């Protein structure tokens, strides 16, 4: 018999709901929050208020679009953390209310685990290659940068992590320095396409093992731009595409240098990526090149499943449902929540 799971994601500034039938996605609806654009970053209080306004229409639409009835659902999966506490509370409270009213079991989901499992989302009538266990996943988002050893759907070990800023944060902060809107990652990606990645050289950090650091790079970029603007007030305008291309190239090199070491150390050649930054075109291109150079099998989720979405929460809920792992009404969200 098929399993139907409703997924709910509200960890940051996207309110999203999805319905999955086993591992096949039936619907995935996301309401973005434009309200933060004016502030250059996510404002937690505004995010939770917007989640409250969006959650009922988003869930309603996801269920309607899936073509199923509420009473067909076997589980309600929701993001327990990590994320903004006020935002997580909205999704968690909604899941609890829905579960009580409908007598459908709740399943708590770790948002980071869900980003990794986005690689297993299937679509109706579409073929897709899925990673084989064990595989390595480079998880790169606005809040996290990790190399994860994935031995099974629910068995993941972090091999390396950032000691300070995440890769997405590095993109967003560097973008802000050169006057690009928030979130800056996609803007840098677009402008970099017409730039020269060798135009400017930035120092890469020397961090031991498989860990990362991006705060020194960001500070180096800030000082370089500030000094260059002192000499030439038009510097940013005249070099915007080269600046984007050079900083993007450096961030991607830092990410992939460590991924290559992880693959060598573990002897694993199944490599996946996940998280918002995996939408980056240079990261995807370099990864494909590296797969040819190193004989890797590379897995890149579709764009809509890389940034925050409820489809990844629903598929994680599905795998937990199969293991009989459920949550009770006394569950509380967790702002910090390791994989
Ligand atoms: O996974 P995500 O949607 O949210 C978090 O859980 O953090 O990731 C958002 C991050 C932002 O920092 C955004 O700038 C970055 O992903 N991002 C990109 C691109 N698209 C999104 N960074 C670089 N290039 C992109 N094309
Ligand atoms: Zn995320």
XYZ file of C-alpha atoms and ligand atoms in Angstrom:
366
model
C 0.000 0.000 0.000
C 1.242 3.503 -0.783
C 2.294 5.934 1.913
C 1.159 9.569 1.689
C 3.091 12.204 3.647
C 2.414 15.935 4.015
C 5.662 17.906 4.481
C 5.851 21.344 6.103
C 8.911 23.624 6.009
C 9.143 26.904 7.935
C 12.720 27.118 9.231
C 13.715 30.442 7.704
C 11.878 32.725 5.271
C 10.068 30.276 2.983
C 6.703 28.779 3.936
C 6.365 25.529 2.036
C 4.094 22.467 1.957
C 4.334 19.326 -0.170
C 2.596 15.992 -0.563
C 4.493 12.863 -1.502
C 3.221 9.394 -2.444
C 6.024 7.055 -1.376
C 9.065 8.738 -2.951
C 7.124 10.412 -5.781
C 6.249 14.077 -5.355
C 2.595 15.026 -5.961
C 2.749 18.737 -5.066
C 5.214 21.282 -3.683
C 4.049 24.839 -2.922
C 6.305 27.585 -1.561
C 5.464 31.135 -0.519
C 8.575 33.345 -0.464
C 8.740 36.357 1.815
C 9.597 39.535 -0.095
C 9.206 41.549 3.107
C 12.918 41.008 4.001
C 14.363 42.493 0.797
C 14.334 46.050 2.173
C 16.441 44.991 5.176
C 19.291 43.165 3.407
C 18.677 39.974 5.388
C 15.968 37.923 7.082
C 14.218 39.719 9.994
C 13.110 36.905 12.368
C 9.965 38.631 13.725
C 8.738 39.458 10.214
C 9.486 35.903 9.088
C 7.355 34.262 11.770
C 4.483 36.687 11.146
C 4.604 35.927 7.411
C 4.684 32.170 8.139
C 1.494 32.570 10.201
C -0.207 34.328 7.300
C 1.022 31.877 4.666
C 0.857 28.464 6.273
C -2.868 27.675 5.923
C -3.208 28.746 2.255
C 0.080 26.994 1.354
C -0.920 23.679 2.989
C -4.418 23.931 1.523
C -3.052 24.442 -1.992
C -0.482 21.641 -1.639
C -3.216 19.170 -0.641
C -5.570 20.352 -3.412
C -2.829 20.133 -6.059
C -1.821 16.641 -4.916
C -5.306 15.372 -5.773
C -5.636 13.415 -2.518
C -7.958 13.811 0.493
C -6.654 14.710 3.925
C -7.865 11.368 5.281
C -5.524 9.538 2.876
C -2.470 11.048 4.609
C -0.360 8.658 6.694
C 1.911 11.242 8.284
C 2.617 14.954 8.770
C 6.327 15.700 8.564
C 7.550 19.084 9.779
C 10.923 20.803 10.178
C 11.914 20.688 13.846
C 15.202 22.540 13.284
C 17.759 23.944 12.834
C 16.494 27.415 11.996
C 14.887 30.535 13.426
C 12.953 29.582 16.546
C 9.956 31.838 15.830
C 9.689 30.473 12.296
C 10.064 26.837 13.402
C 7.367 27.361 16.033
C 4.796 28.201 13.364
C 5.373 24.979 11.390
C 5.657 22.832 14.520
C 2.481 24.266 16.093
C 0.599 23.886 12.830
C 1.698 20.237 12.536
C 0.574 19.573 16.114
C -2.853 21.130 15.543
C -3.292 19.314 12.234
C -2.248 16.026 13.826
C -4.632 16.416 16.761
C -7.567 17.365 14.542
C -6.989 14.685 11.907
C -5.474 11.954 14.144
C -2.581 11.623 11.687
C 0.852 10.860 13.143
C 3.558 13.533 13.264
C 7.145 13.045 12.090
C 9.903 15.470 13.097
C 12.507 16.267 10.445
C 16.032 17.657 10.662
C 16.283 20.337 7.955
C 19.904 19.445 7.102
C 19.140 15.745 6.743
C 16.258 16.768 4.483
C 18.544 18.857 2.222
C 20.664 15.704 1.693
C 17.628 13.470 1.056
C 16.363 15.919 -1.607
C 18.580 13.808 -3.857
C 15.966 11.015 -3.617
C 12.860 13.004 -4.637
C 11.246 11.380 -7.668
C 8.757 12.991 -10.042
C 5.864 11.312 -11.834
C 6.861 9.699 -15.144
C 10.461 10.906 -14.856
C 13.614 8.854 -14.685
C 16.238 9.926 -12.167
C 19.534 8.521 -10.984
C 19.807 8.304 -7.226
C 23.057 8.118 -5.234
C 24.093 4.728 -3.932
C 25.182 4.219 -0.333
C 27.687 5.107 0.932
C 27.986 8.530 -0.670
C 29.427 11.924 0.236
C 27.192 14.974 0.216
C 28.464 18.544 0.092
C 25.735 20.492 1.891
C 26.062 24.182 1.101
C 23.353 26.575 2.250
C 22.904 30.003 3.806
C 23.452 28.610 7.283
C 25.554 25.474 6.788
C 28.574 24.125 4.955
C 29.299 20.483 5.622
C 30.750 17.374 4.046
C 28.502 14.503 5.120
C 29.110 10.770 4.902
C 25.730 9.190 4.096
C 25.638 5.463 4.853
C 21.862 5.077 4.740
C 18.775 7.331 4.475
C 18.903 8.115 8.172
C 22.553 7.361 8.930
C 24.664 10.441 8.335
C 27.996 11.564 9.825
C 29.469 15.056 9.460
C 33.098 14.748 8.291
C 33.789 18.468 8.022
C 31.979 21.683 8.795
C 32.508 25.444 8.716
C 34.161 26.998 11.732
C 32.490 30.363 11.098
C 30.451 31.601 8.094
C 28.612 29.266 5.720
C 29.334 29.315 1.977
C 25.955 30.960 1.261
C 26.729 33.593 3.876
C 30.062 34.267 2.160
C 28.211 34.804 -1.135
C 25.601 37.032 0.519
C 28.077 39.125 2.549
C 30.436 39.678 -0.405
C 27.432 40.605 -2.549
C 26.389 43.185 0.048
C 29.888 44.730 0.037
C 29.551 45.457 -3.688
C 25.976 46.732 -3.368
C 23.996 43.728 -4.654
C 20.547 42.918 -3.171
C 19.874 40.133 -0.648
C 20.237 37.203 -1.080
C 23.334 37.931 -3.135
C 24.317 34.381 -4.190
C 22.131 34.237 -7.308
C 23.168 37.807 -8.316
C 26.874 36.957 -8.061
C 26.239 33.777 -10.076
C 24.522 35.742 -12.864
C 27.057 38.581 -13.064
C 30.013 36.171 -12.832
C 29.018 34.610 -16.157
C 30.447 37.627 -18.024
C 33.444 38.163 -15.745
C 37.063 37.003 -15.605
C 37.616 34.650 -12.676
C 41.378 35.328 -12.704
C 40.941 39.126 -12.545
C 41.480 39.322 -8.783
C 43.157 36.814 -6.469
C 41.900 36.285 -2.918
C 43.694 34.299 -0.253
C 42.214 30.887 0.511
C 42.088 29.871 4.187
C 44.365 27.163 5.557
C 42.114 25.086 7.803
C 42.992 21.593 8.968
C 41.201 18.344 8.094
C 37.891 18.658 6.255
C 36.684 21.833 7.975
C 36.001 25.146 6.273
C 36.270 28.829 7.113
C 34.915 31.746 5.108
C 35.092 34.744 7.436
C 38.720 35.591 6.541
C 37.878 35.549 2.843
C 34.954 37.895 3.418
C 37.150 40.315 5.405
C 39.883 40.141 2.754
C 37.297 40.945 0.078
C 35.947 43.852 2.160
C 39.403 45.428 2.636
C 40.332 44.910 -1.008
C 37.153 46.588 -2.253
C 37.383 49.391 0.332
C 41.018 50.209 -0.620
C 40.292 50.006 -4.340
C 37.311 52.355 -3.995
C 39.545 54.852 -2.151
C 41.807 54.997 -5.225
C 38.957 54.935 -7.722
C 35.372 55.674 -6.635
C 34.113 53.944 -9.802
C 36.016 50.720 -9.010
C 32.984 48.551 -8.169
C 30.939 49.759 -11.121
C 33.823 49.272 -13.571
C 34.754 45.801 -12.278
C 31.469 44.333 -11.066
C 31.463 41.227 -13.254
C 35.154 40.467 -12.616
C 34.684 40.911 -8.865
C 31.738 38.484 -8.900
C 33.562 35.963 -11.041
C 36.759 36.089 -8.943
C 35.083 35.795 -5.536
C 32.736 33.056 -6.769
C 35.689 31.140 -8.198
C 37.541 31.355 -4.874
C 34.518 30.169 -2.830
C 33.934 27.236 -5.202
C 37.622 26.247 -5.138
C 37.625 26.245 -1.328
C 34.506 24.035 -1.320
C 35.755 21.566 -3.900
C 39.362 21.279 -2.646
C 38.062 19.761 0.611
C 35.472 17.620 -1.152
C 38.248 16.093 -3.245
C 40.276 15.308 -0.106
C 37.172 13.716 1.481
C 36.667 11.506 -1.572
C 40.337 10.457 -1.517
C 40.319 9.776 2.237
C 37.131 7.684 2.209
C 37.613 6.106 -1.205
C 34.015 7.057 -2.035
C 33.231 8.143 -5.584
C 29.448 8.670 -5.262
C 29.176 12.430 -4.704
C 26.015 14.500 -4.180
C 25.395 18.163 -3.469
C 22.558 19.814 -1.582
C 21.415 23.177 -0.206
C 20.768 26.583 -1.775
C 24.343 27.177 -2.989
C 24.226 23.970 -5.054
C 22.131 26.011 -7.505
C 25.362 27.847 -8.376
C 26.329 27.320 -12.022
C 30.109 27.324 -11.527
C 29.804 24.820 -8.677
C 27.727 22.525 -10.890
C 30.070 22.902 -13.881
C 33.211 22.307 -11.829
C 31.644 19.296 -10.172
C 30.871 17.729 -13.536
C 34.459 18.439 -14.687
C 35.821 16.889 -11.490
C 33.621 13.837 -11.934
C 35.322 13.240 -15.288
C 38.805 13.856 -13.857
C 38.275 11.628 -10.793
C 35.790 9.029 -12.037
C 33.043 10.246 -9.690
C 29.316 9.704 -10.067
C 27.799 13.114 -9.355
C 24.218 13.836 -8.247
C 22.734 17.334 -8.359
C 19.089 17.836 -7.289
C 16.738 19.902 -9.438
C 16.893 23.624 -8.638
C 13.533 23.720 -6.828
C 14.702 21.002 -4.420
C 18.041 22.669 -3.567
C 16.746 25.849 -1.915
C 14.387 25.500 1.063
C 11.288 23.478 0.136
C 8.818 21.071 1.725
C 9.336 18.271 -0.808
C 12.597 17.419 0.966
C 10.774 17.421 4.327
C 8.107 15.089 2.918
C 10.626 12.591 1.528
C 12.535 12.549 4.814
C 9.193 12.002 6.557
C 8.556 9.075 4.219
C 11.848 7.352 5.130
C 11.182 7.914 8.854
C 7.611 6.604 8.458
C 9.020 3.379 6.986
C 11.209 3.033 10.094
C 8.251 3.772 12.406
C 9.841 6.944 13.836
C 7.124 9.355 15.020
C 6.928 12.472 17.206
C 4.572 13.174 20.108
C 2.576 16.298 21.028
C 5.173 17.468 23.562
C 7.848 17.967 20.905
C 9.521 21.419 20.762
C 11.421 23.014 17.877
C 15.216 23.295 18.108
C 17.090 26.309 16.722
C 20.338 24.295 16.863
C 19.968 20.725 15.695
C 22.892 18.590 14.527
C 22.428 15.951 11.842
O 19.321 26.201 1.456
P 18.899 27.620 1.388
O 17.738 27.969 0.502
O 18.537 28.162 2.800
C 19.201 27.806 3.954
O 18.826 26.770 4.570
O 20.171 28.530 4.288
O 20.189 28.468 0.948
C 20.137 29.851 0.761
C 21.521 30.318 0.303
C 21.665 31.845 0.264
O 22.861 32.188 0.929
C 21.760 32.142 -1.236
O 22.531 33.279 -1.544
C 22.419 30.886 -1.740
O 21.796 29.842 -1.021
N 22.219 30.704 -3.196
C 23.221 30.774 -4.104
C 22.623 30.579 -5.374
N 21.277 30.397 -5.207
C 21.052 30.461 -3.852
N 24.529 30.983 -3.941
C 25.302 30.991 -5.052
N 24.813 30.830 -6.305
C 23.491 30.617 -6.509
N 23.015 30.450 -7.752
Zn 18.022 25.161 3.996
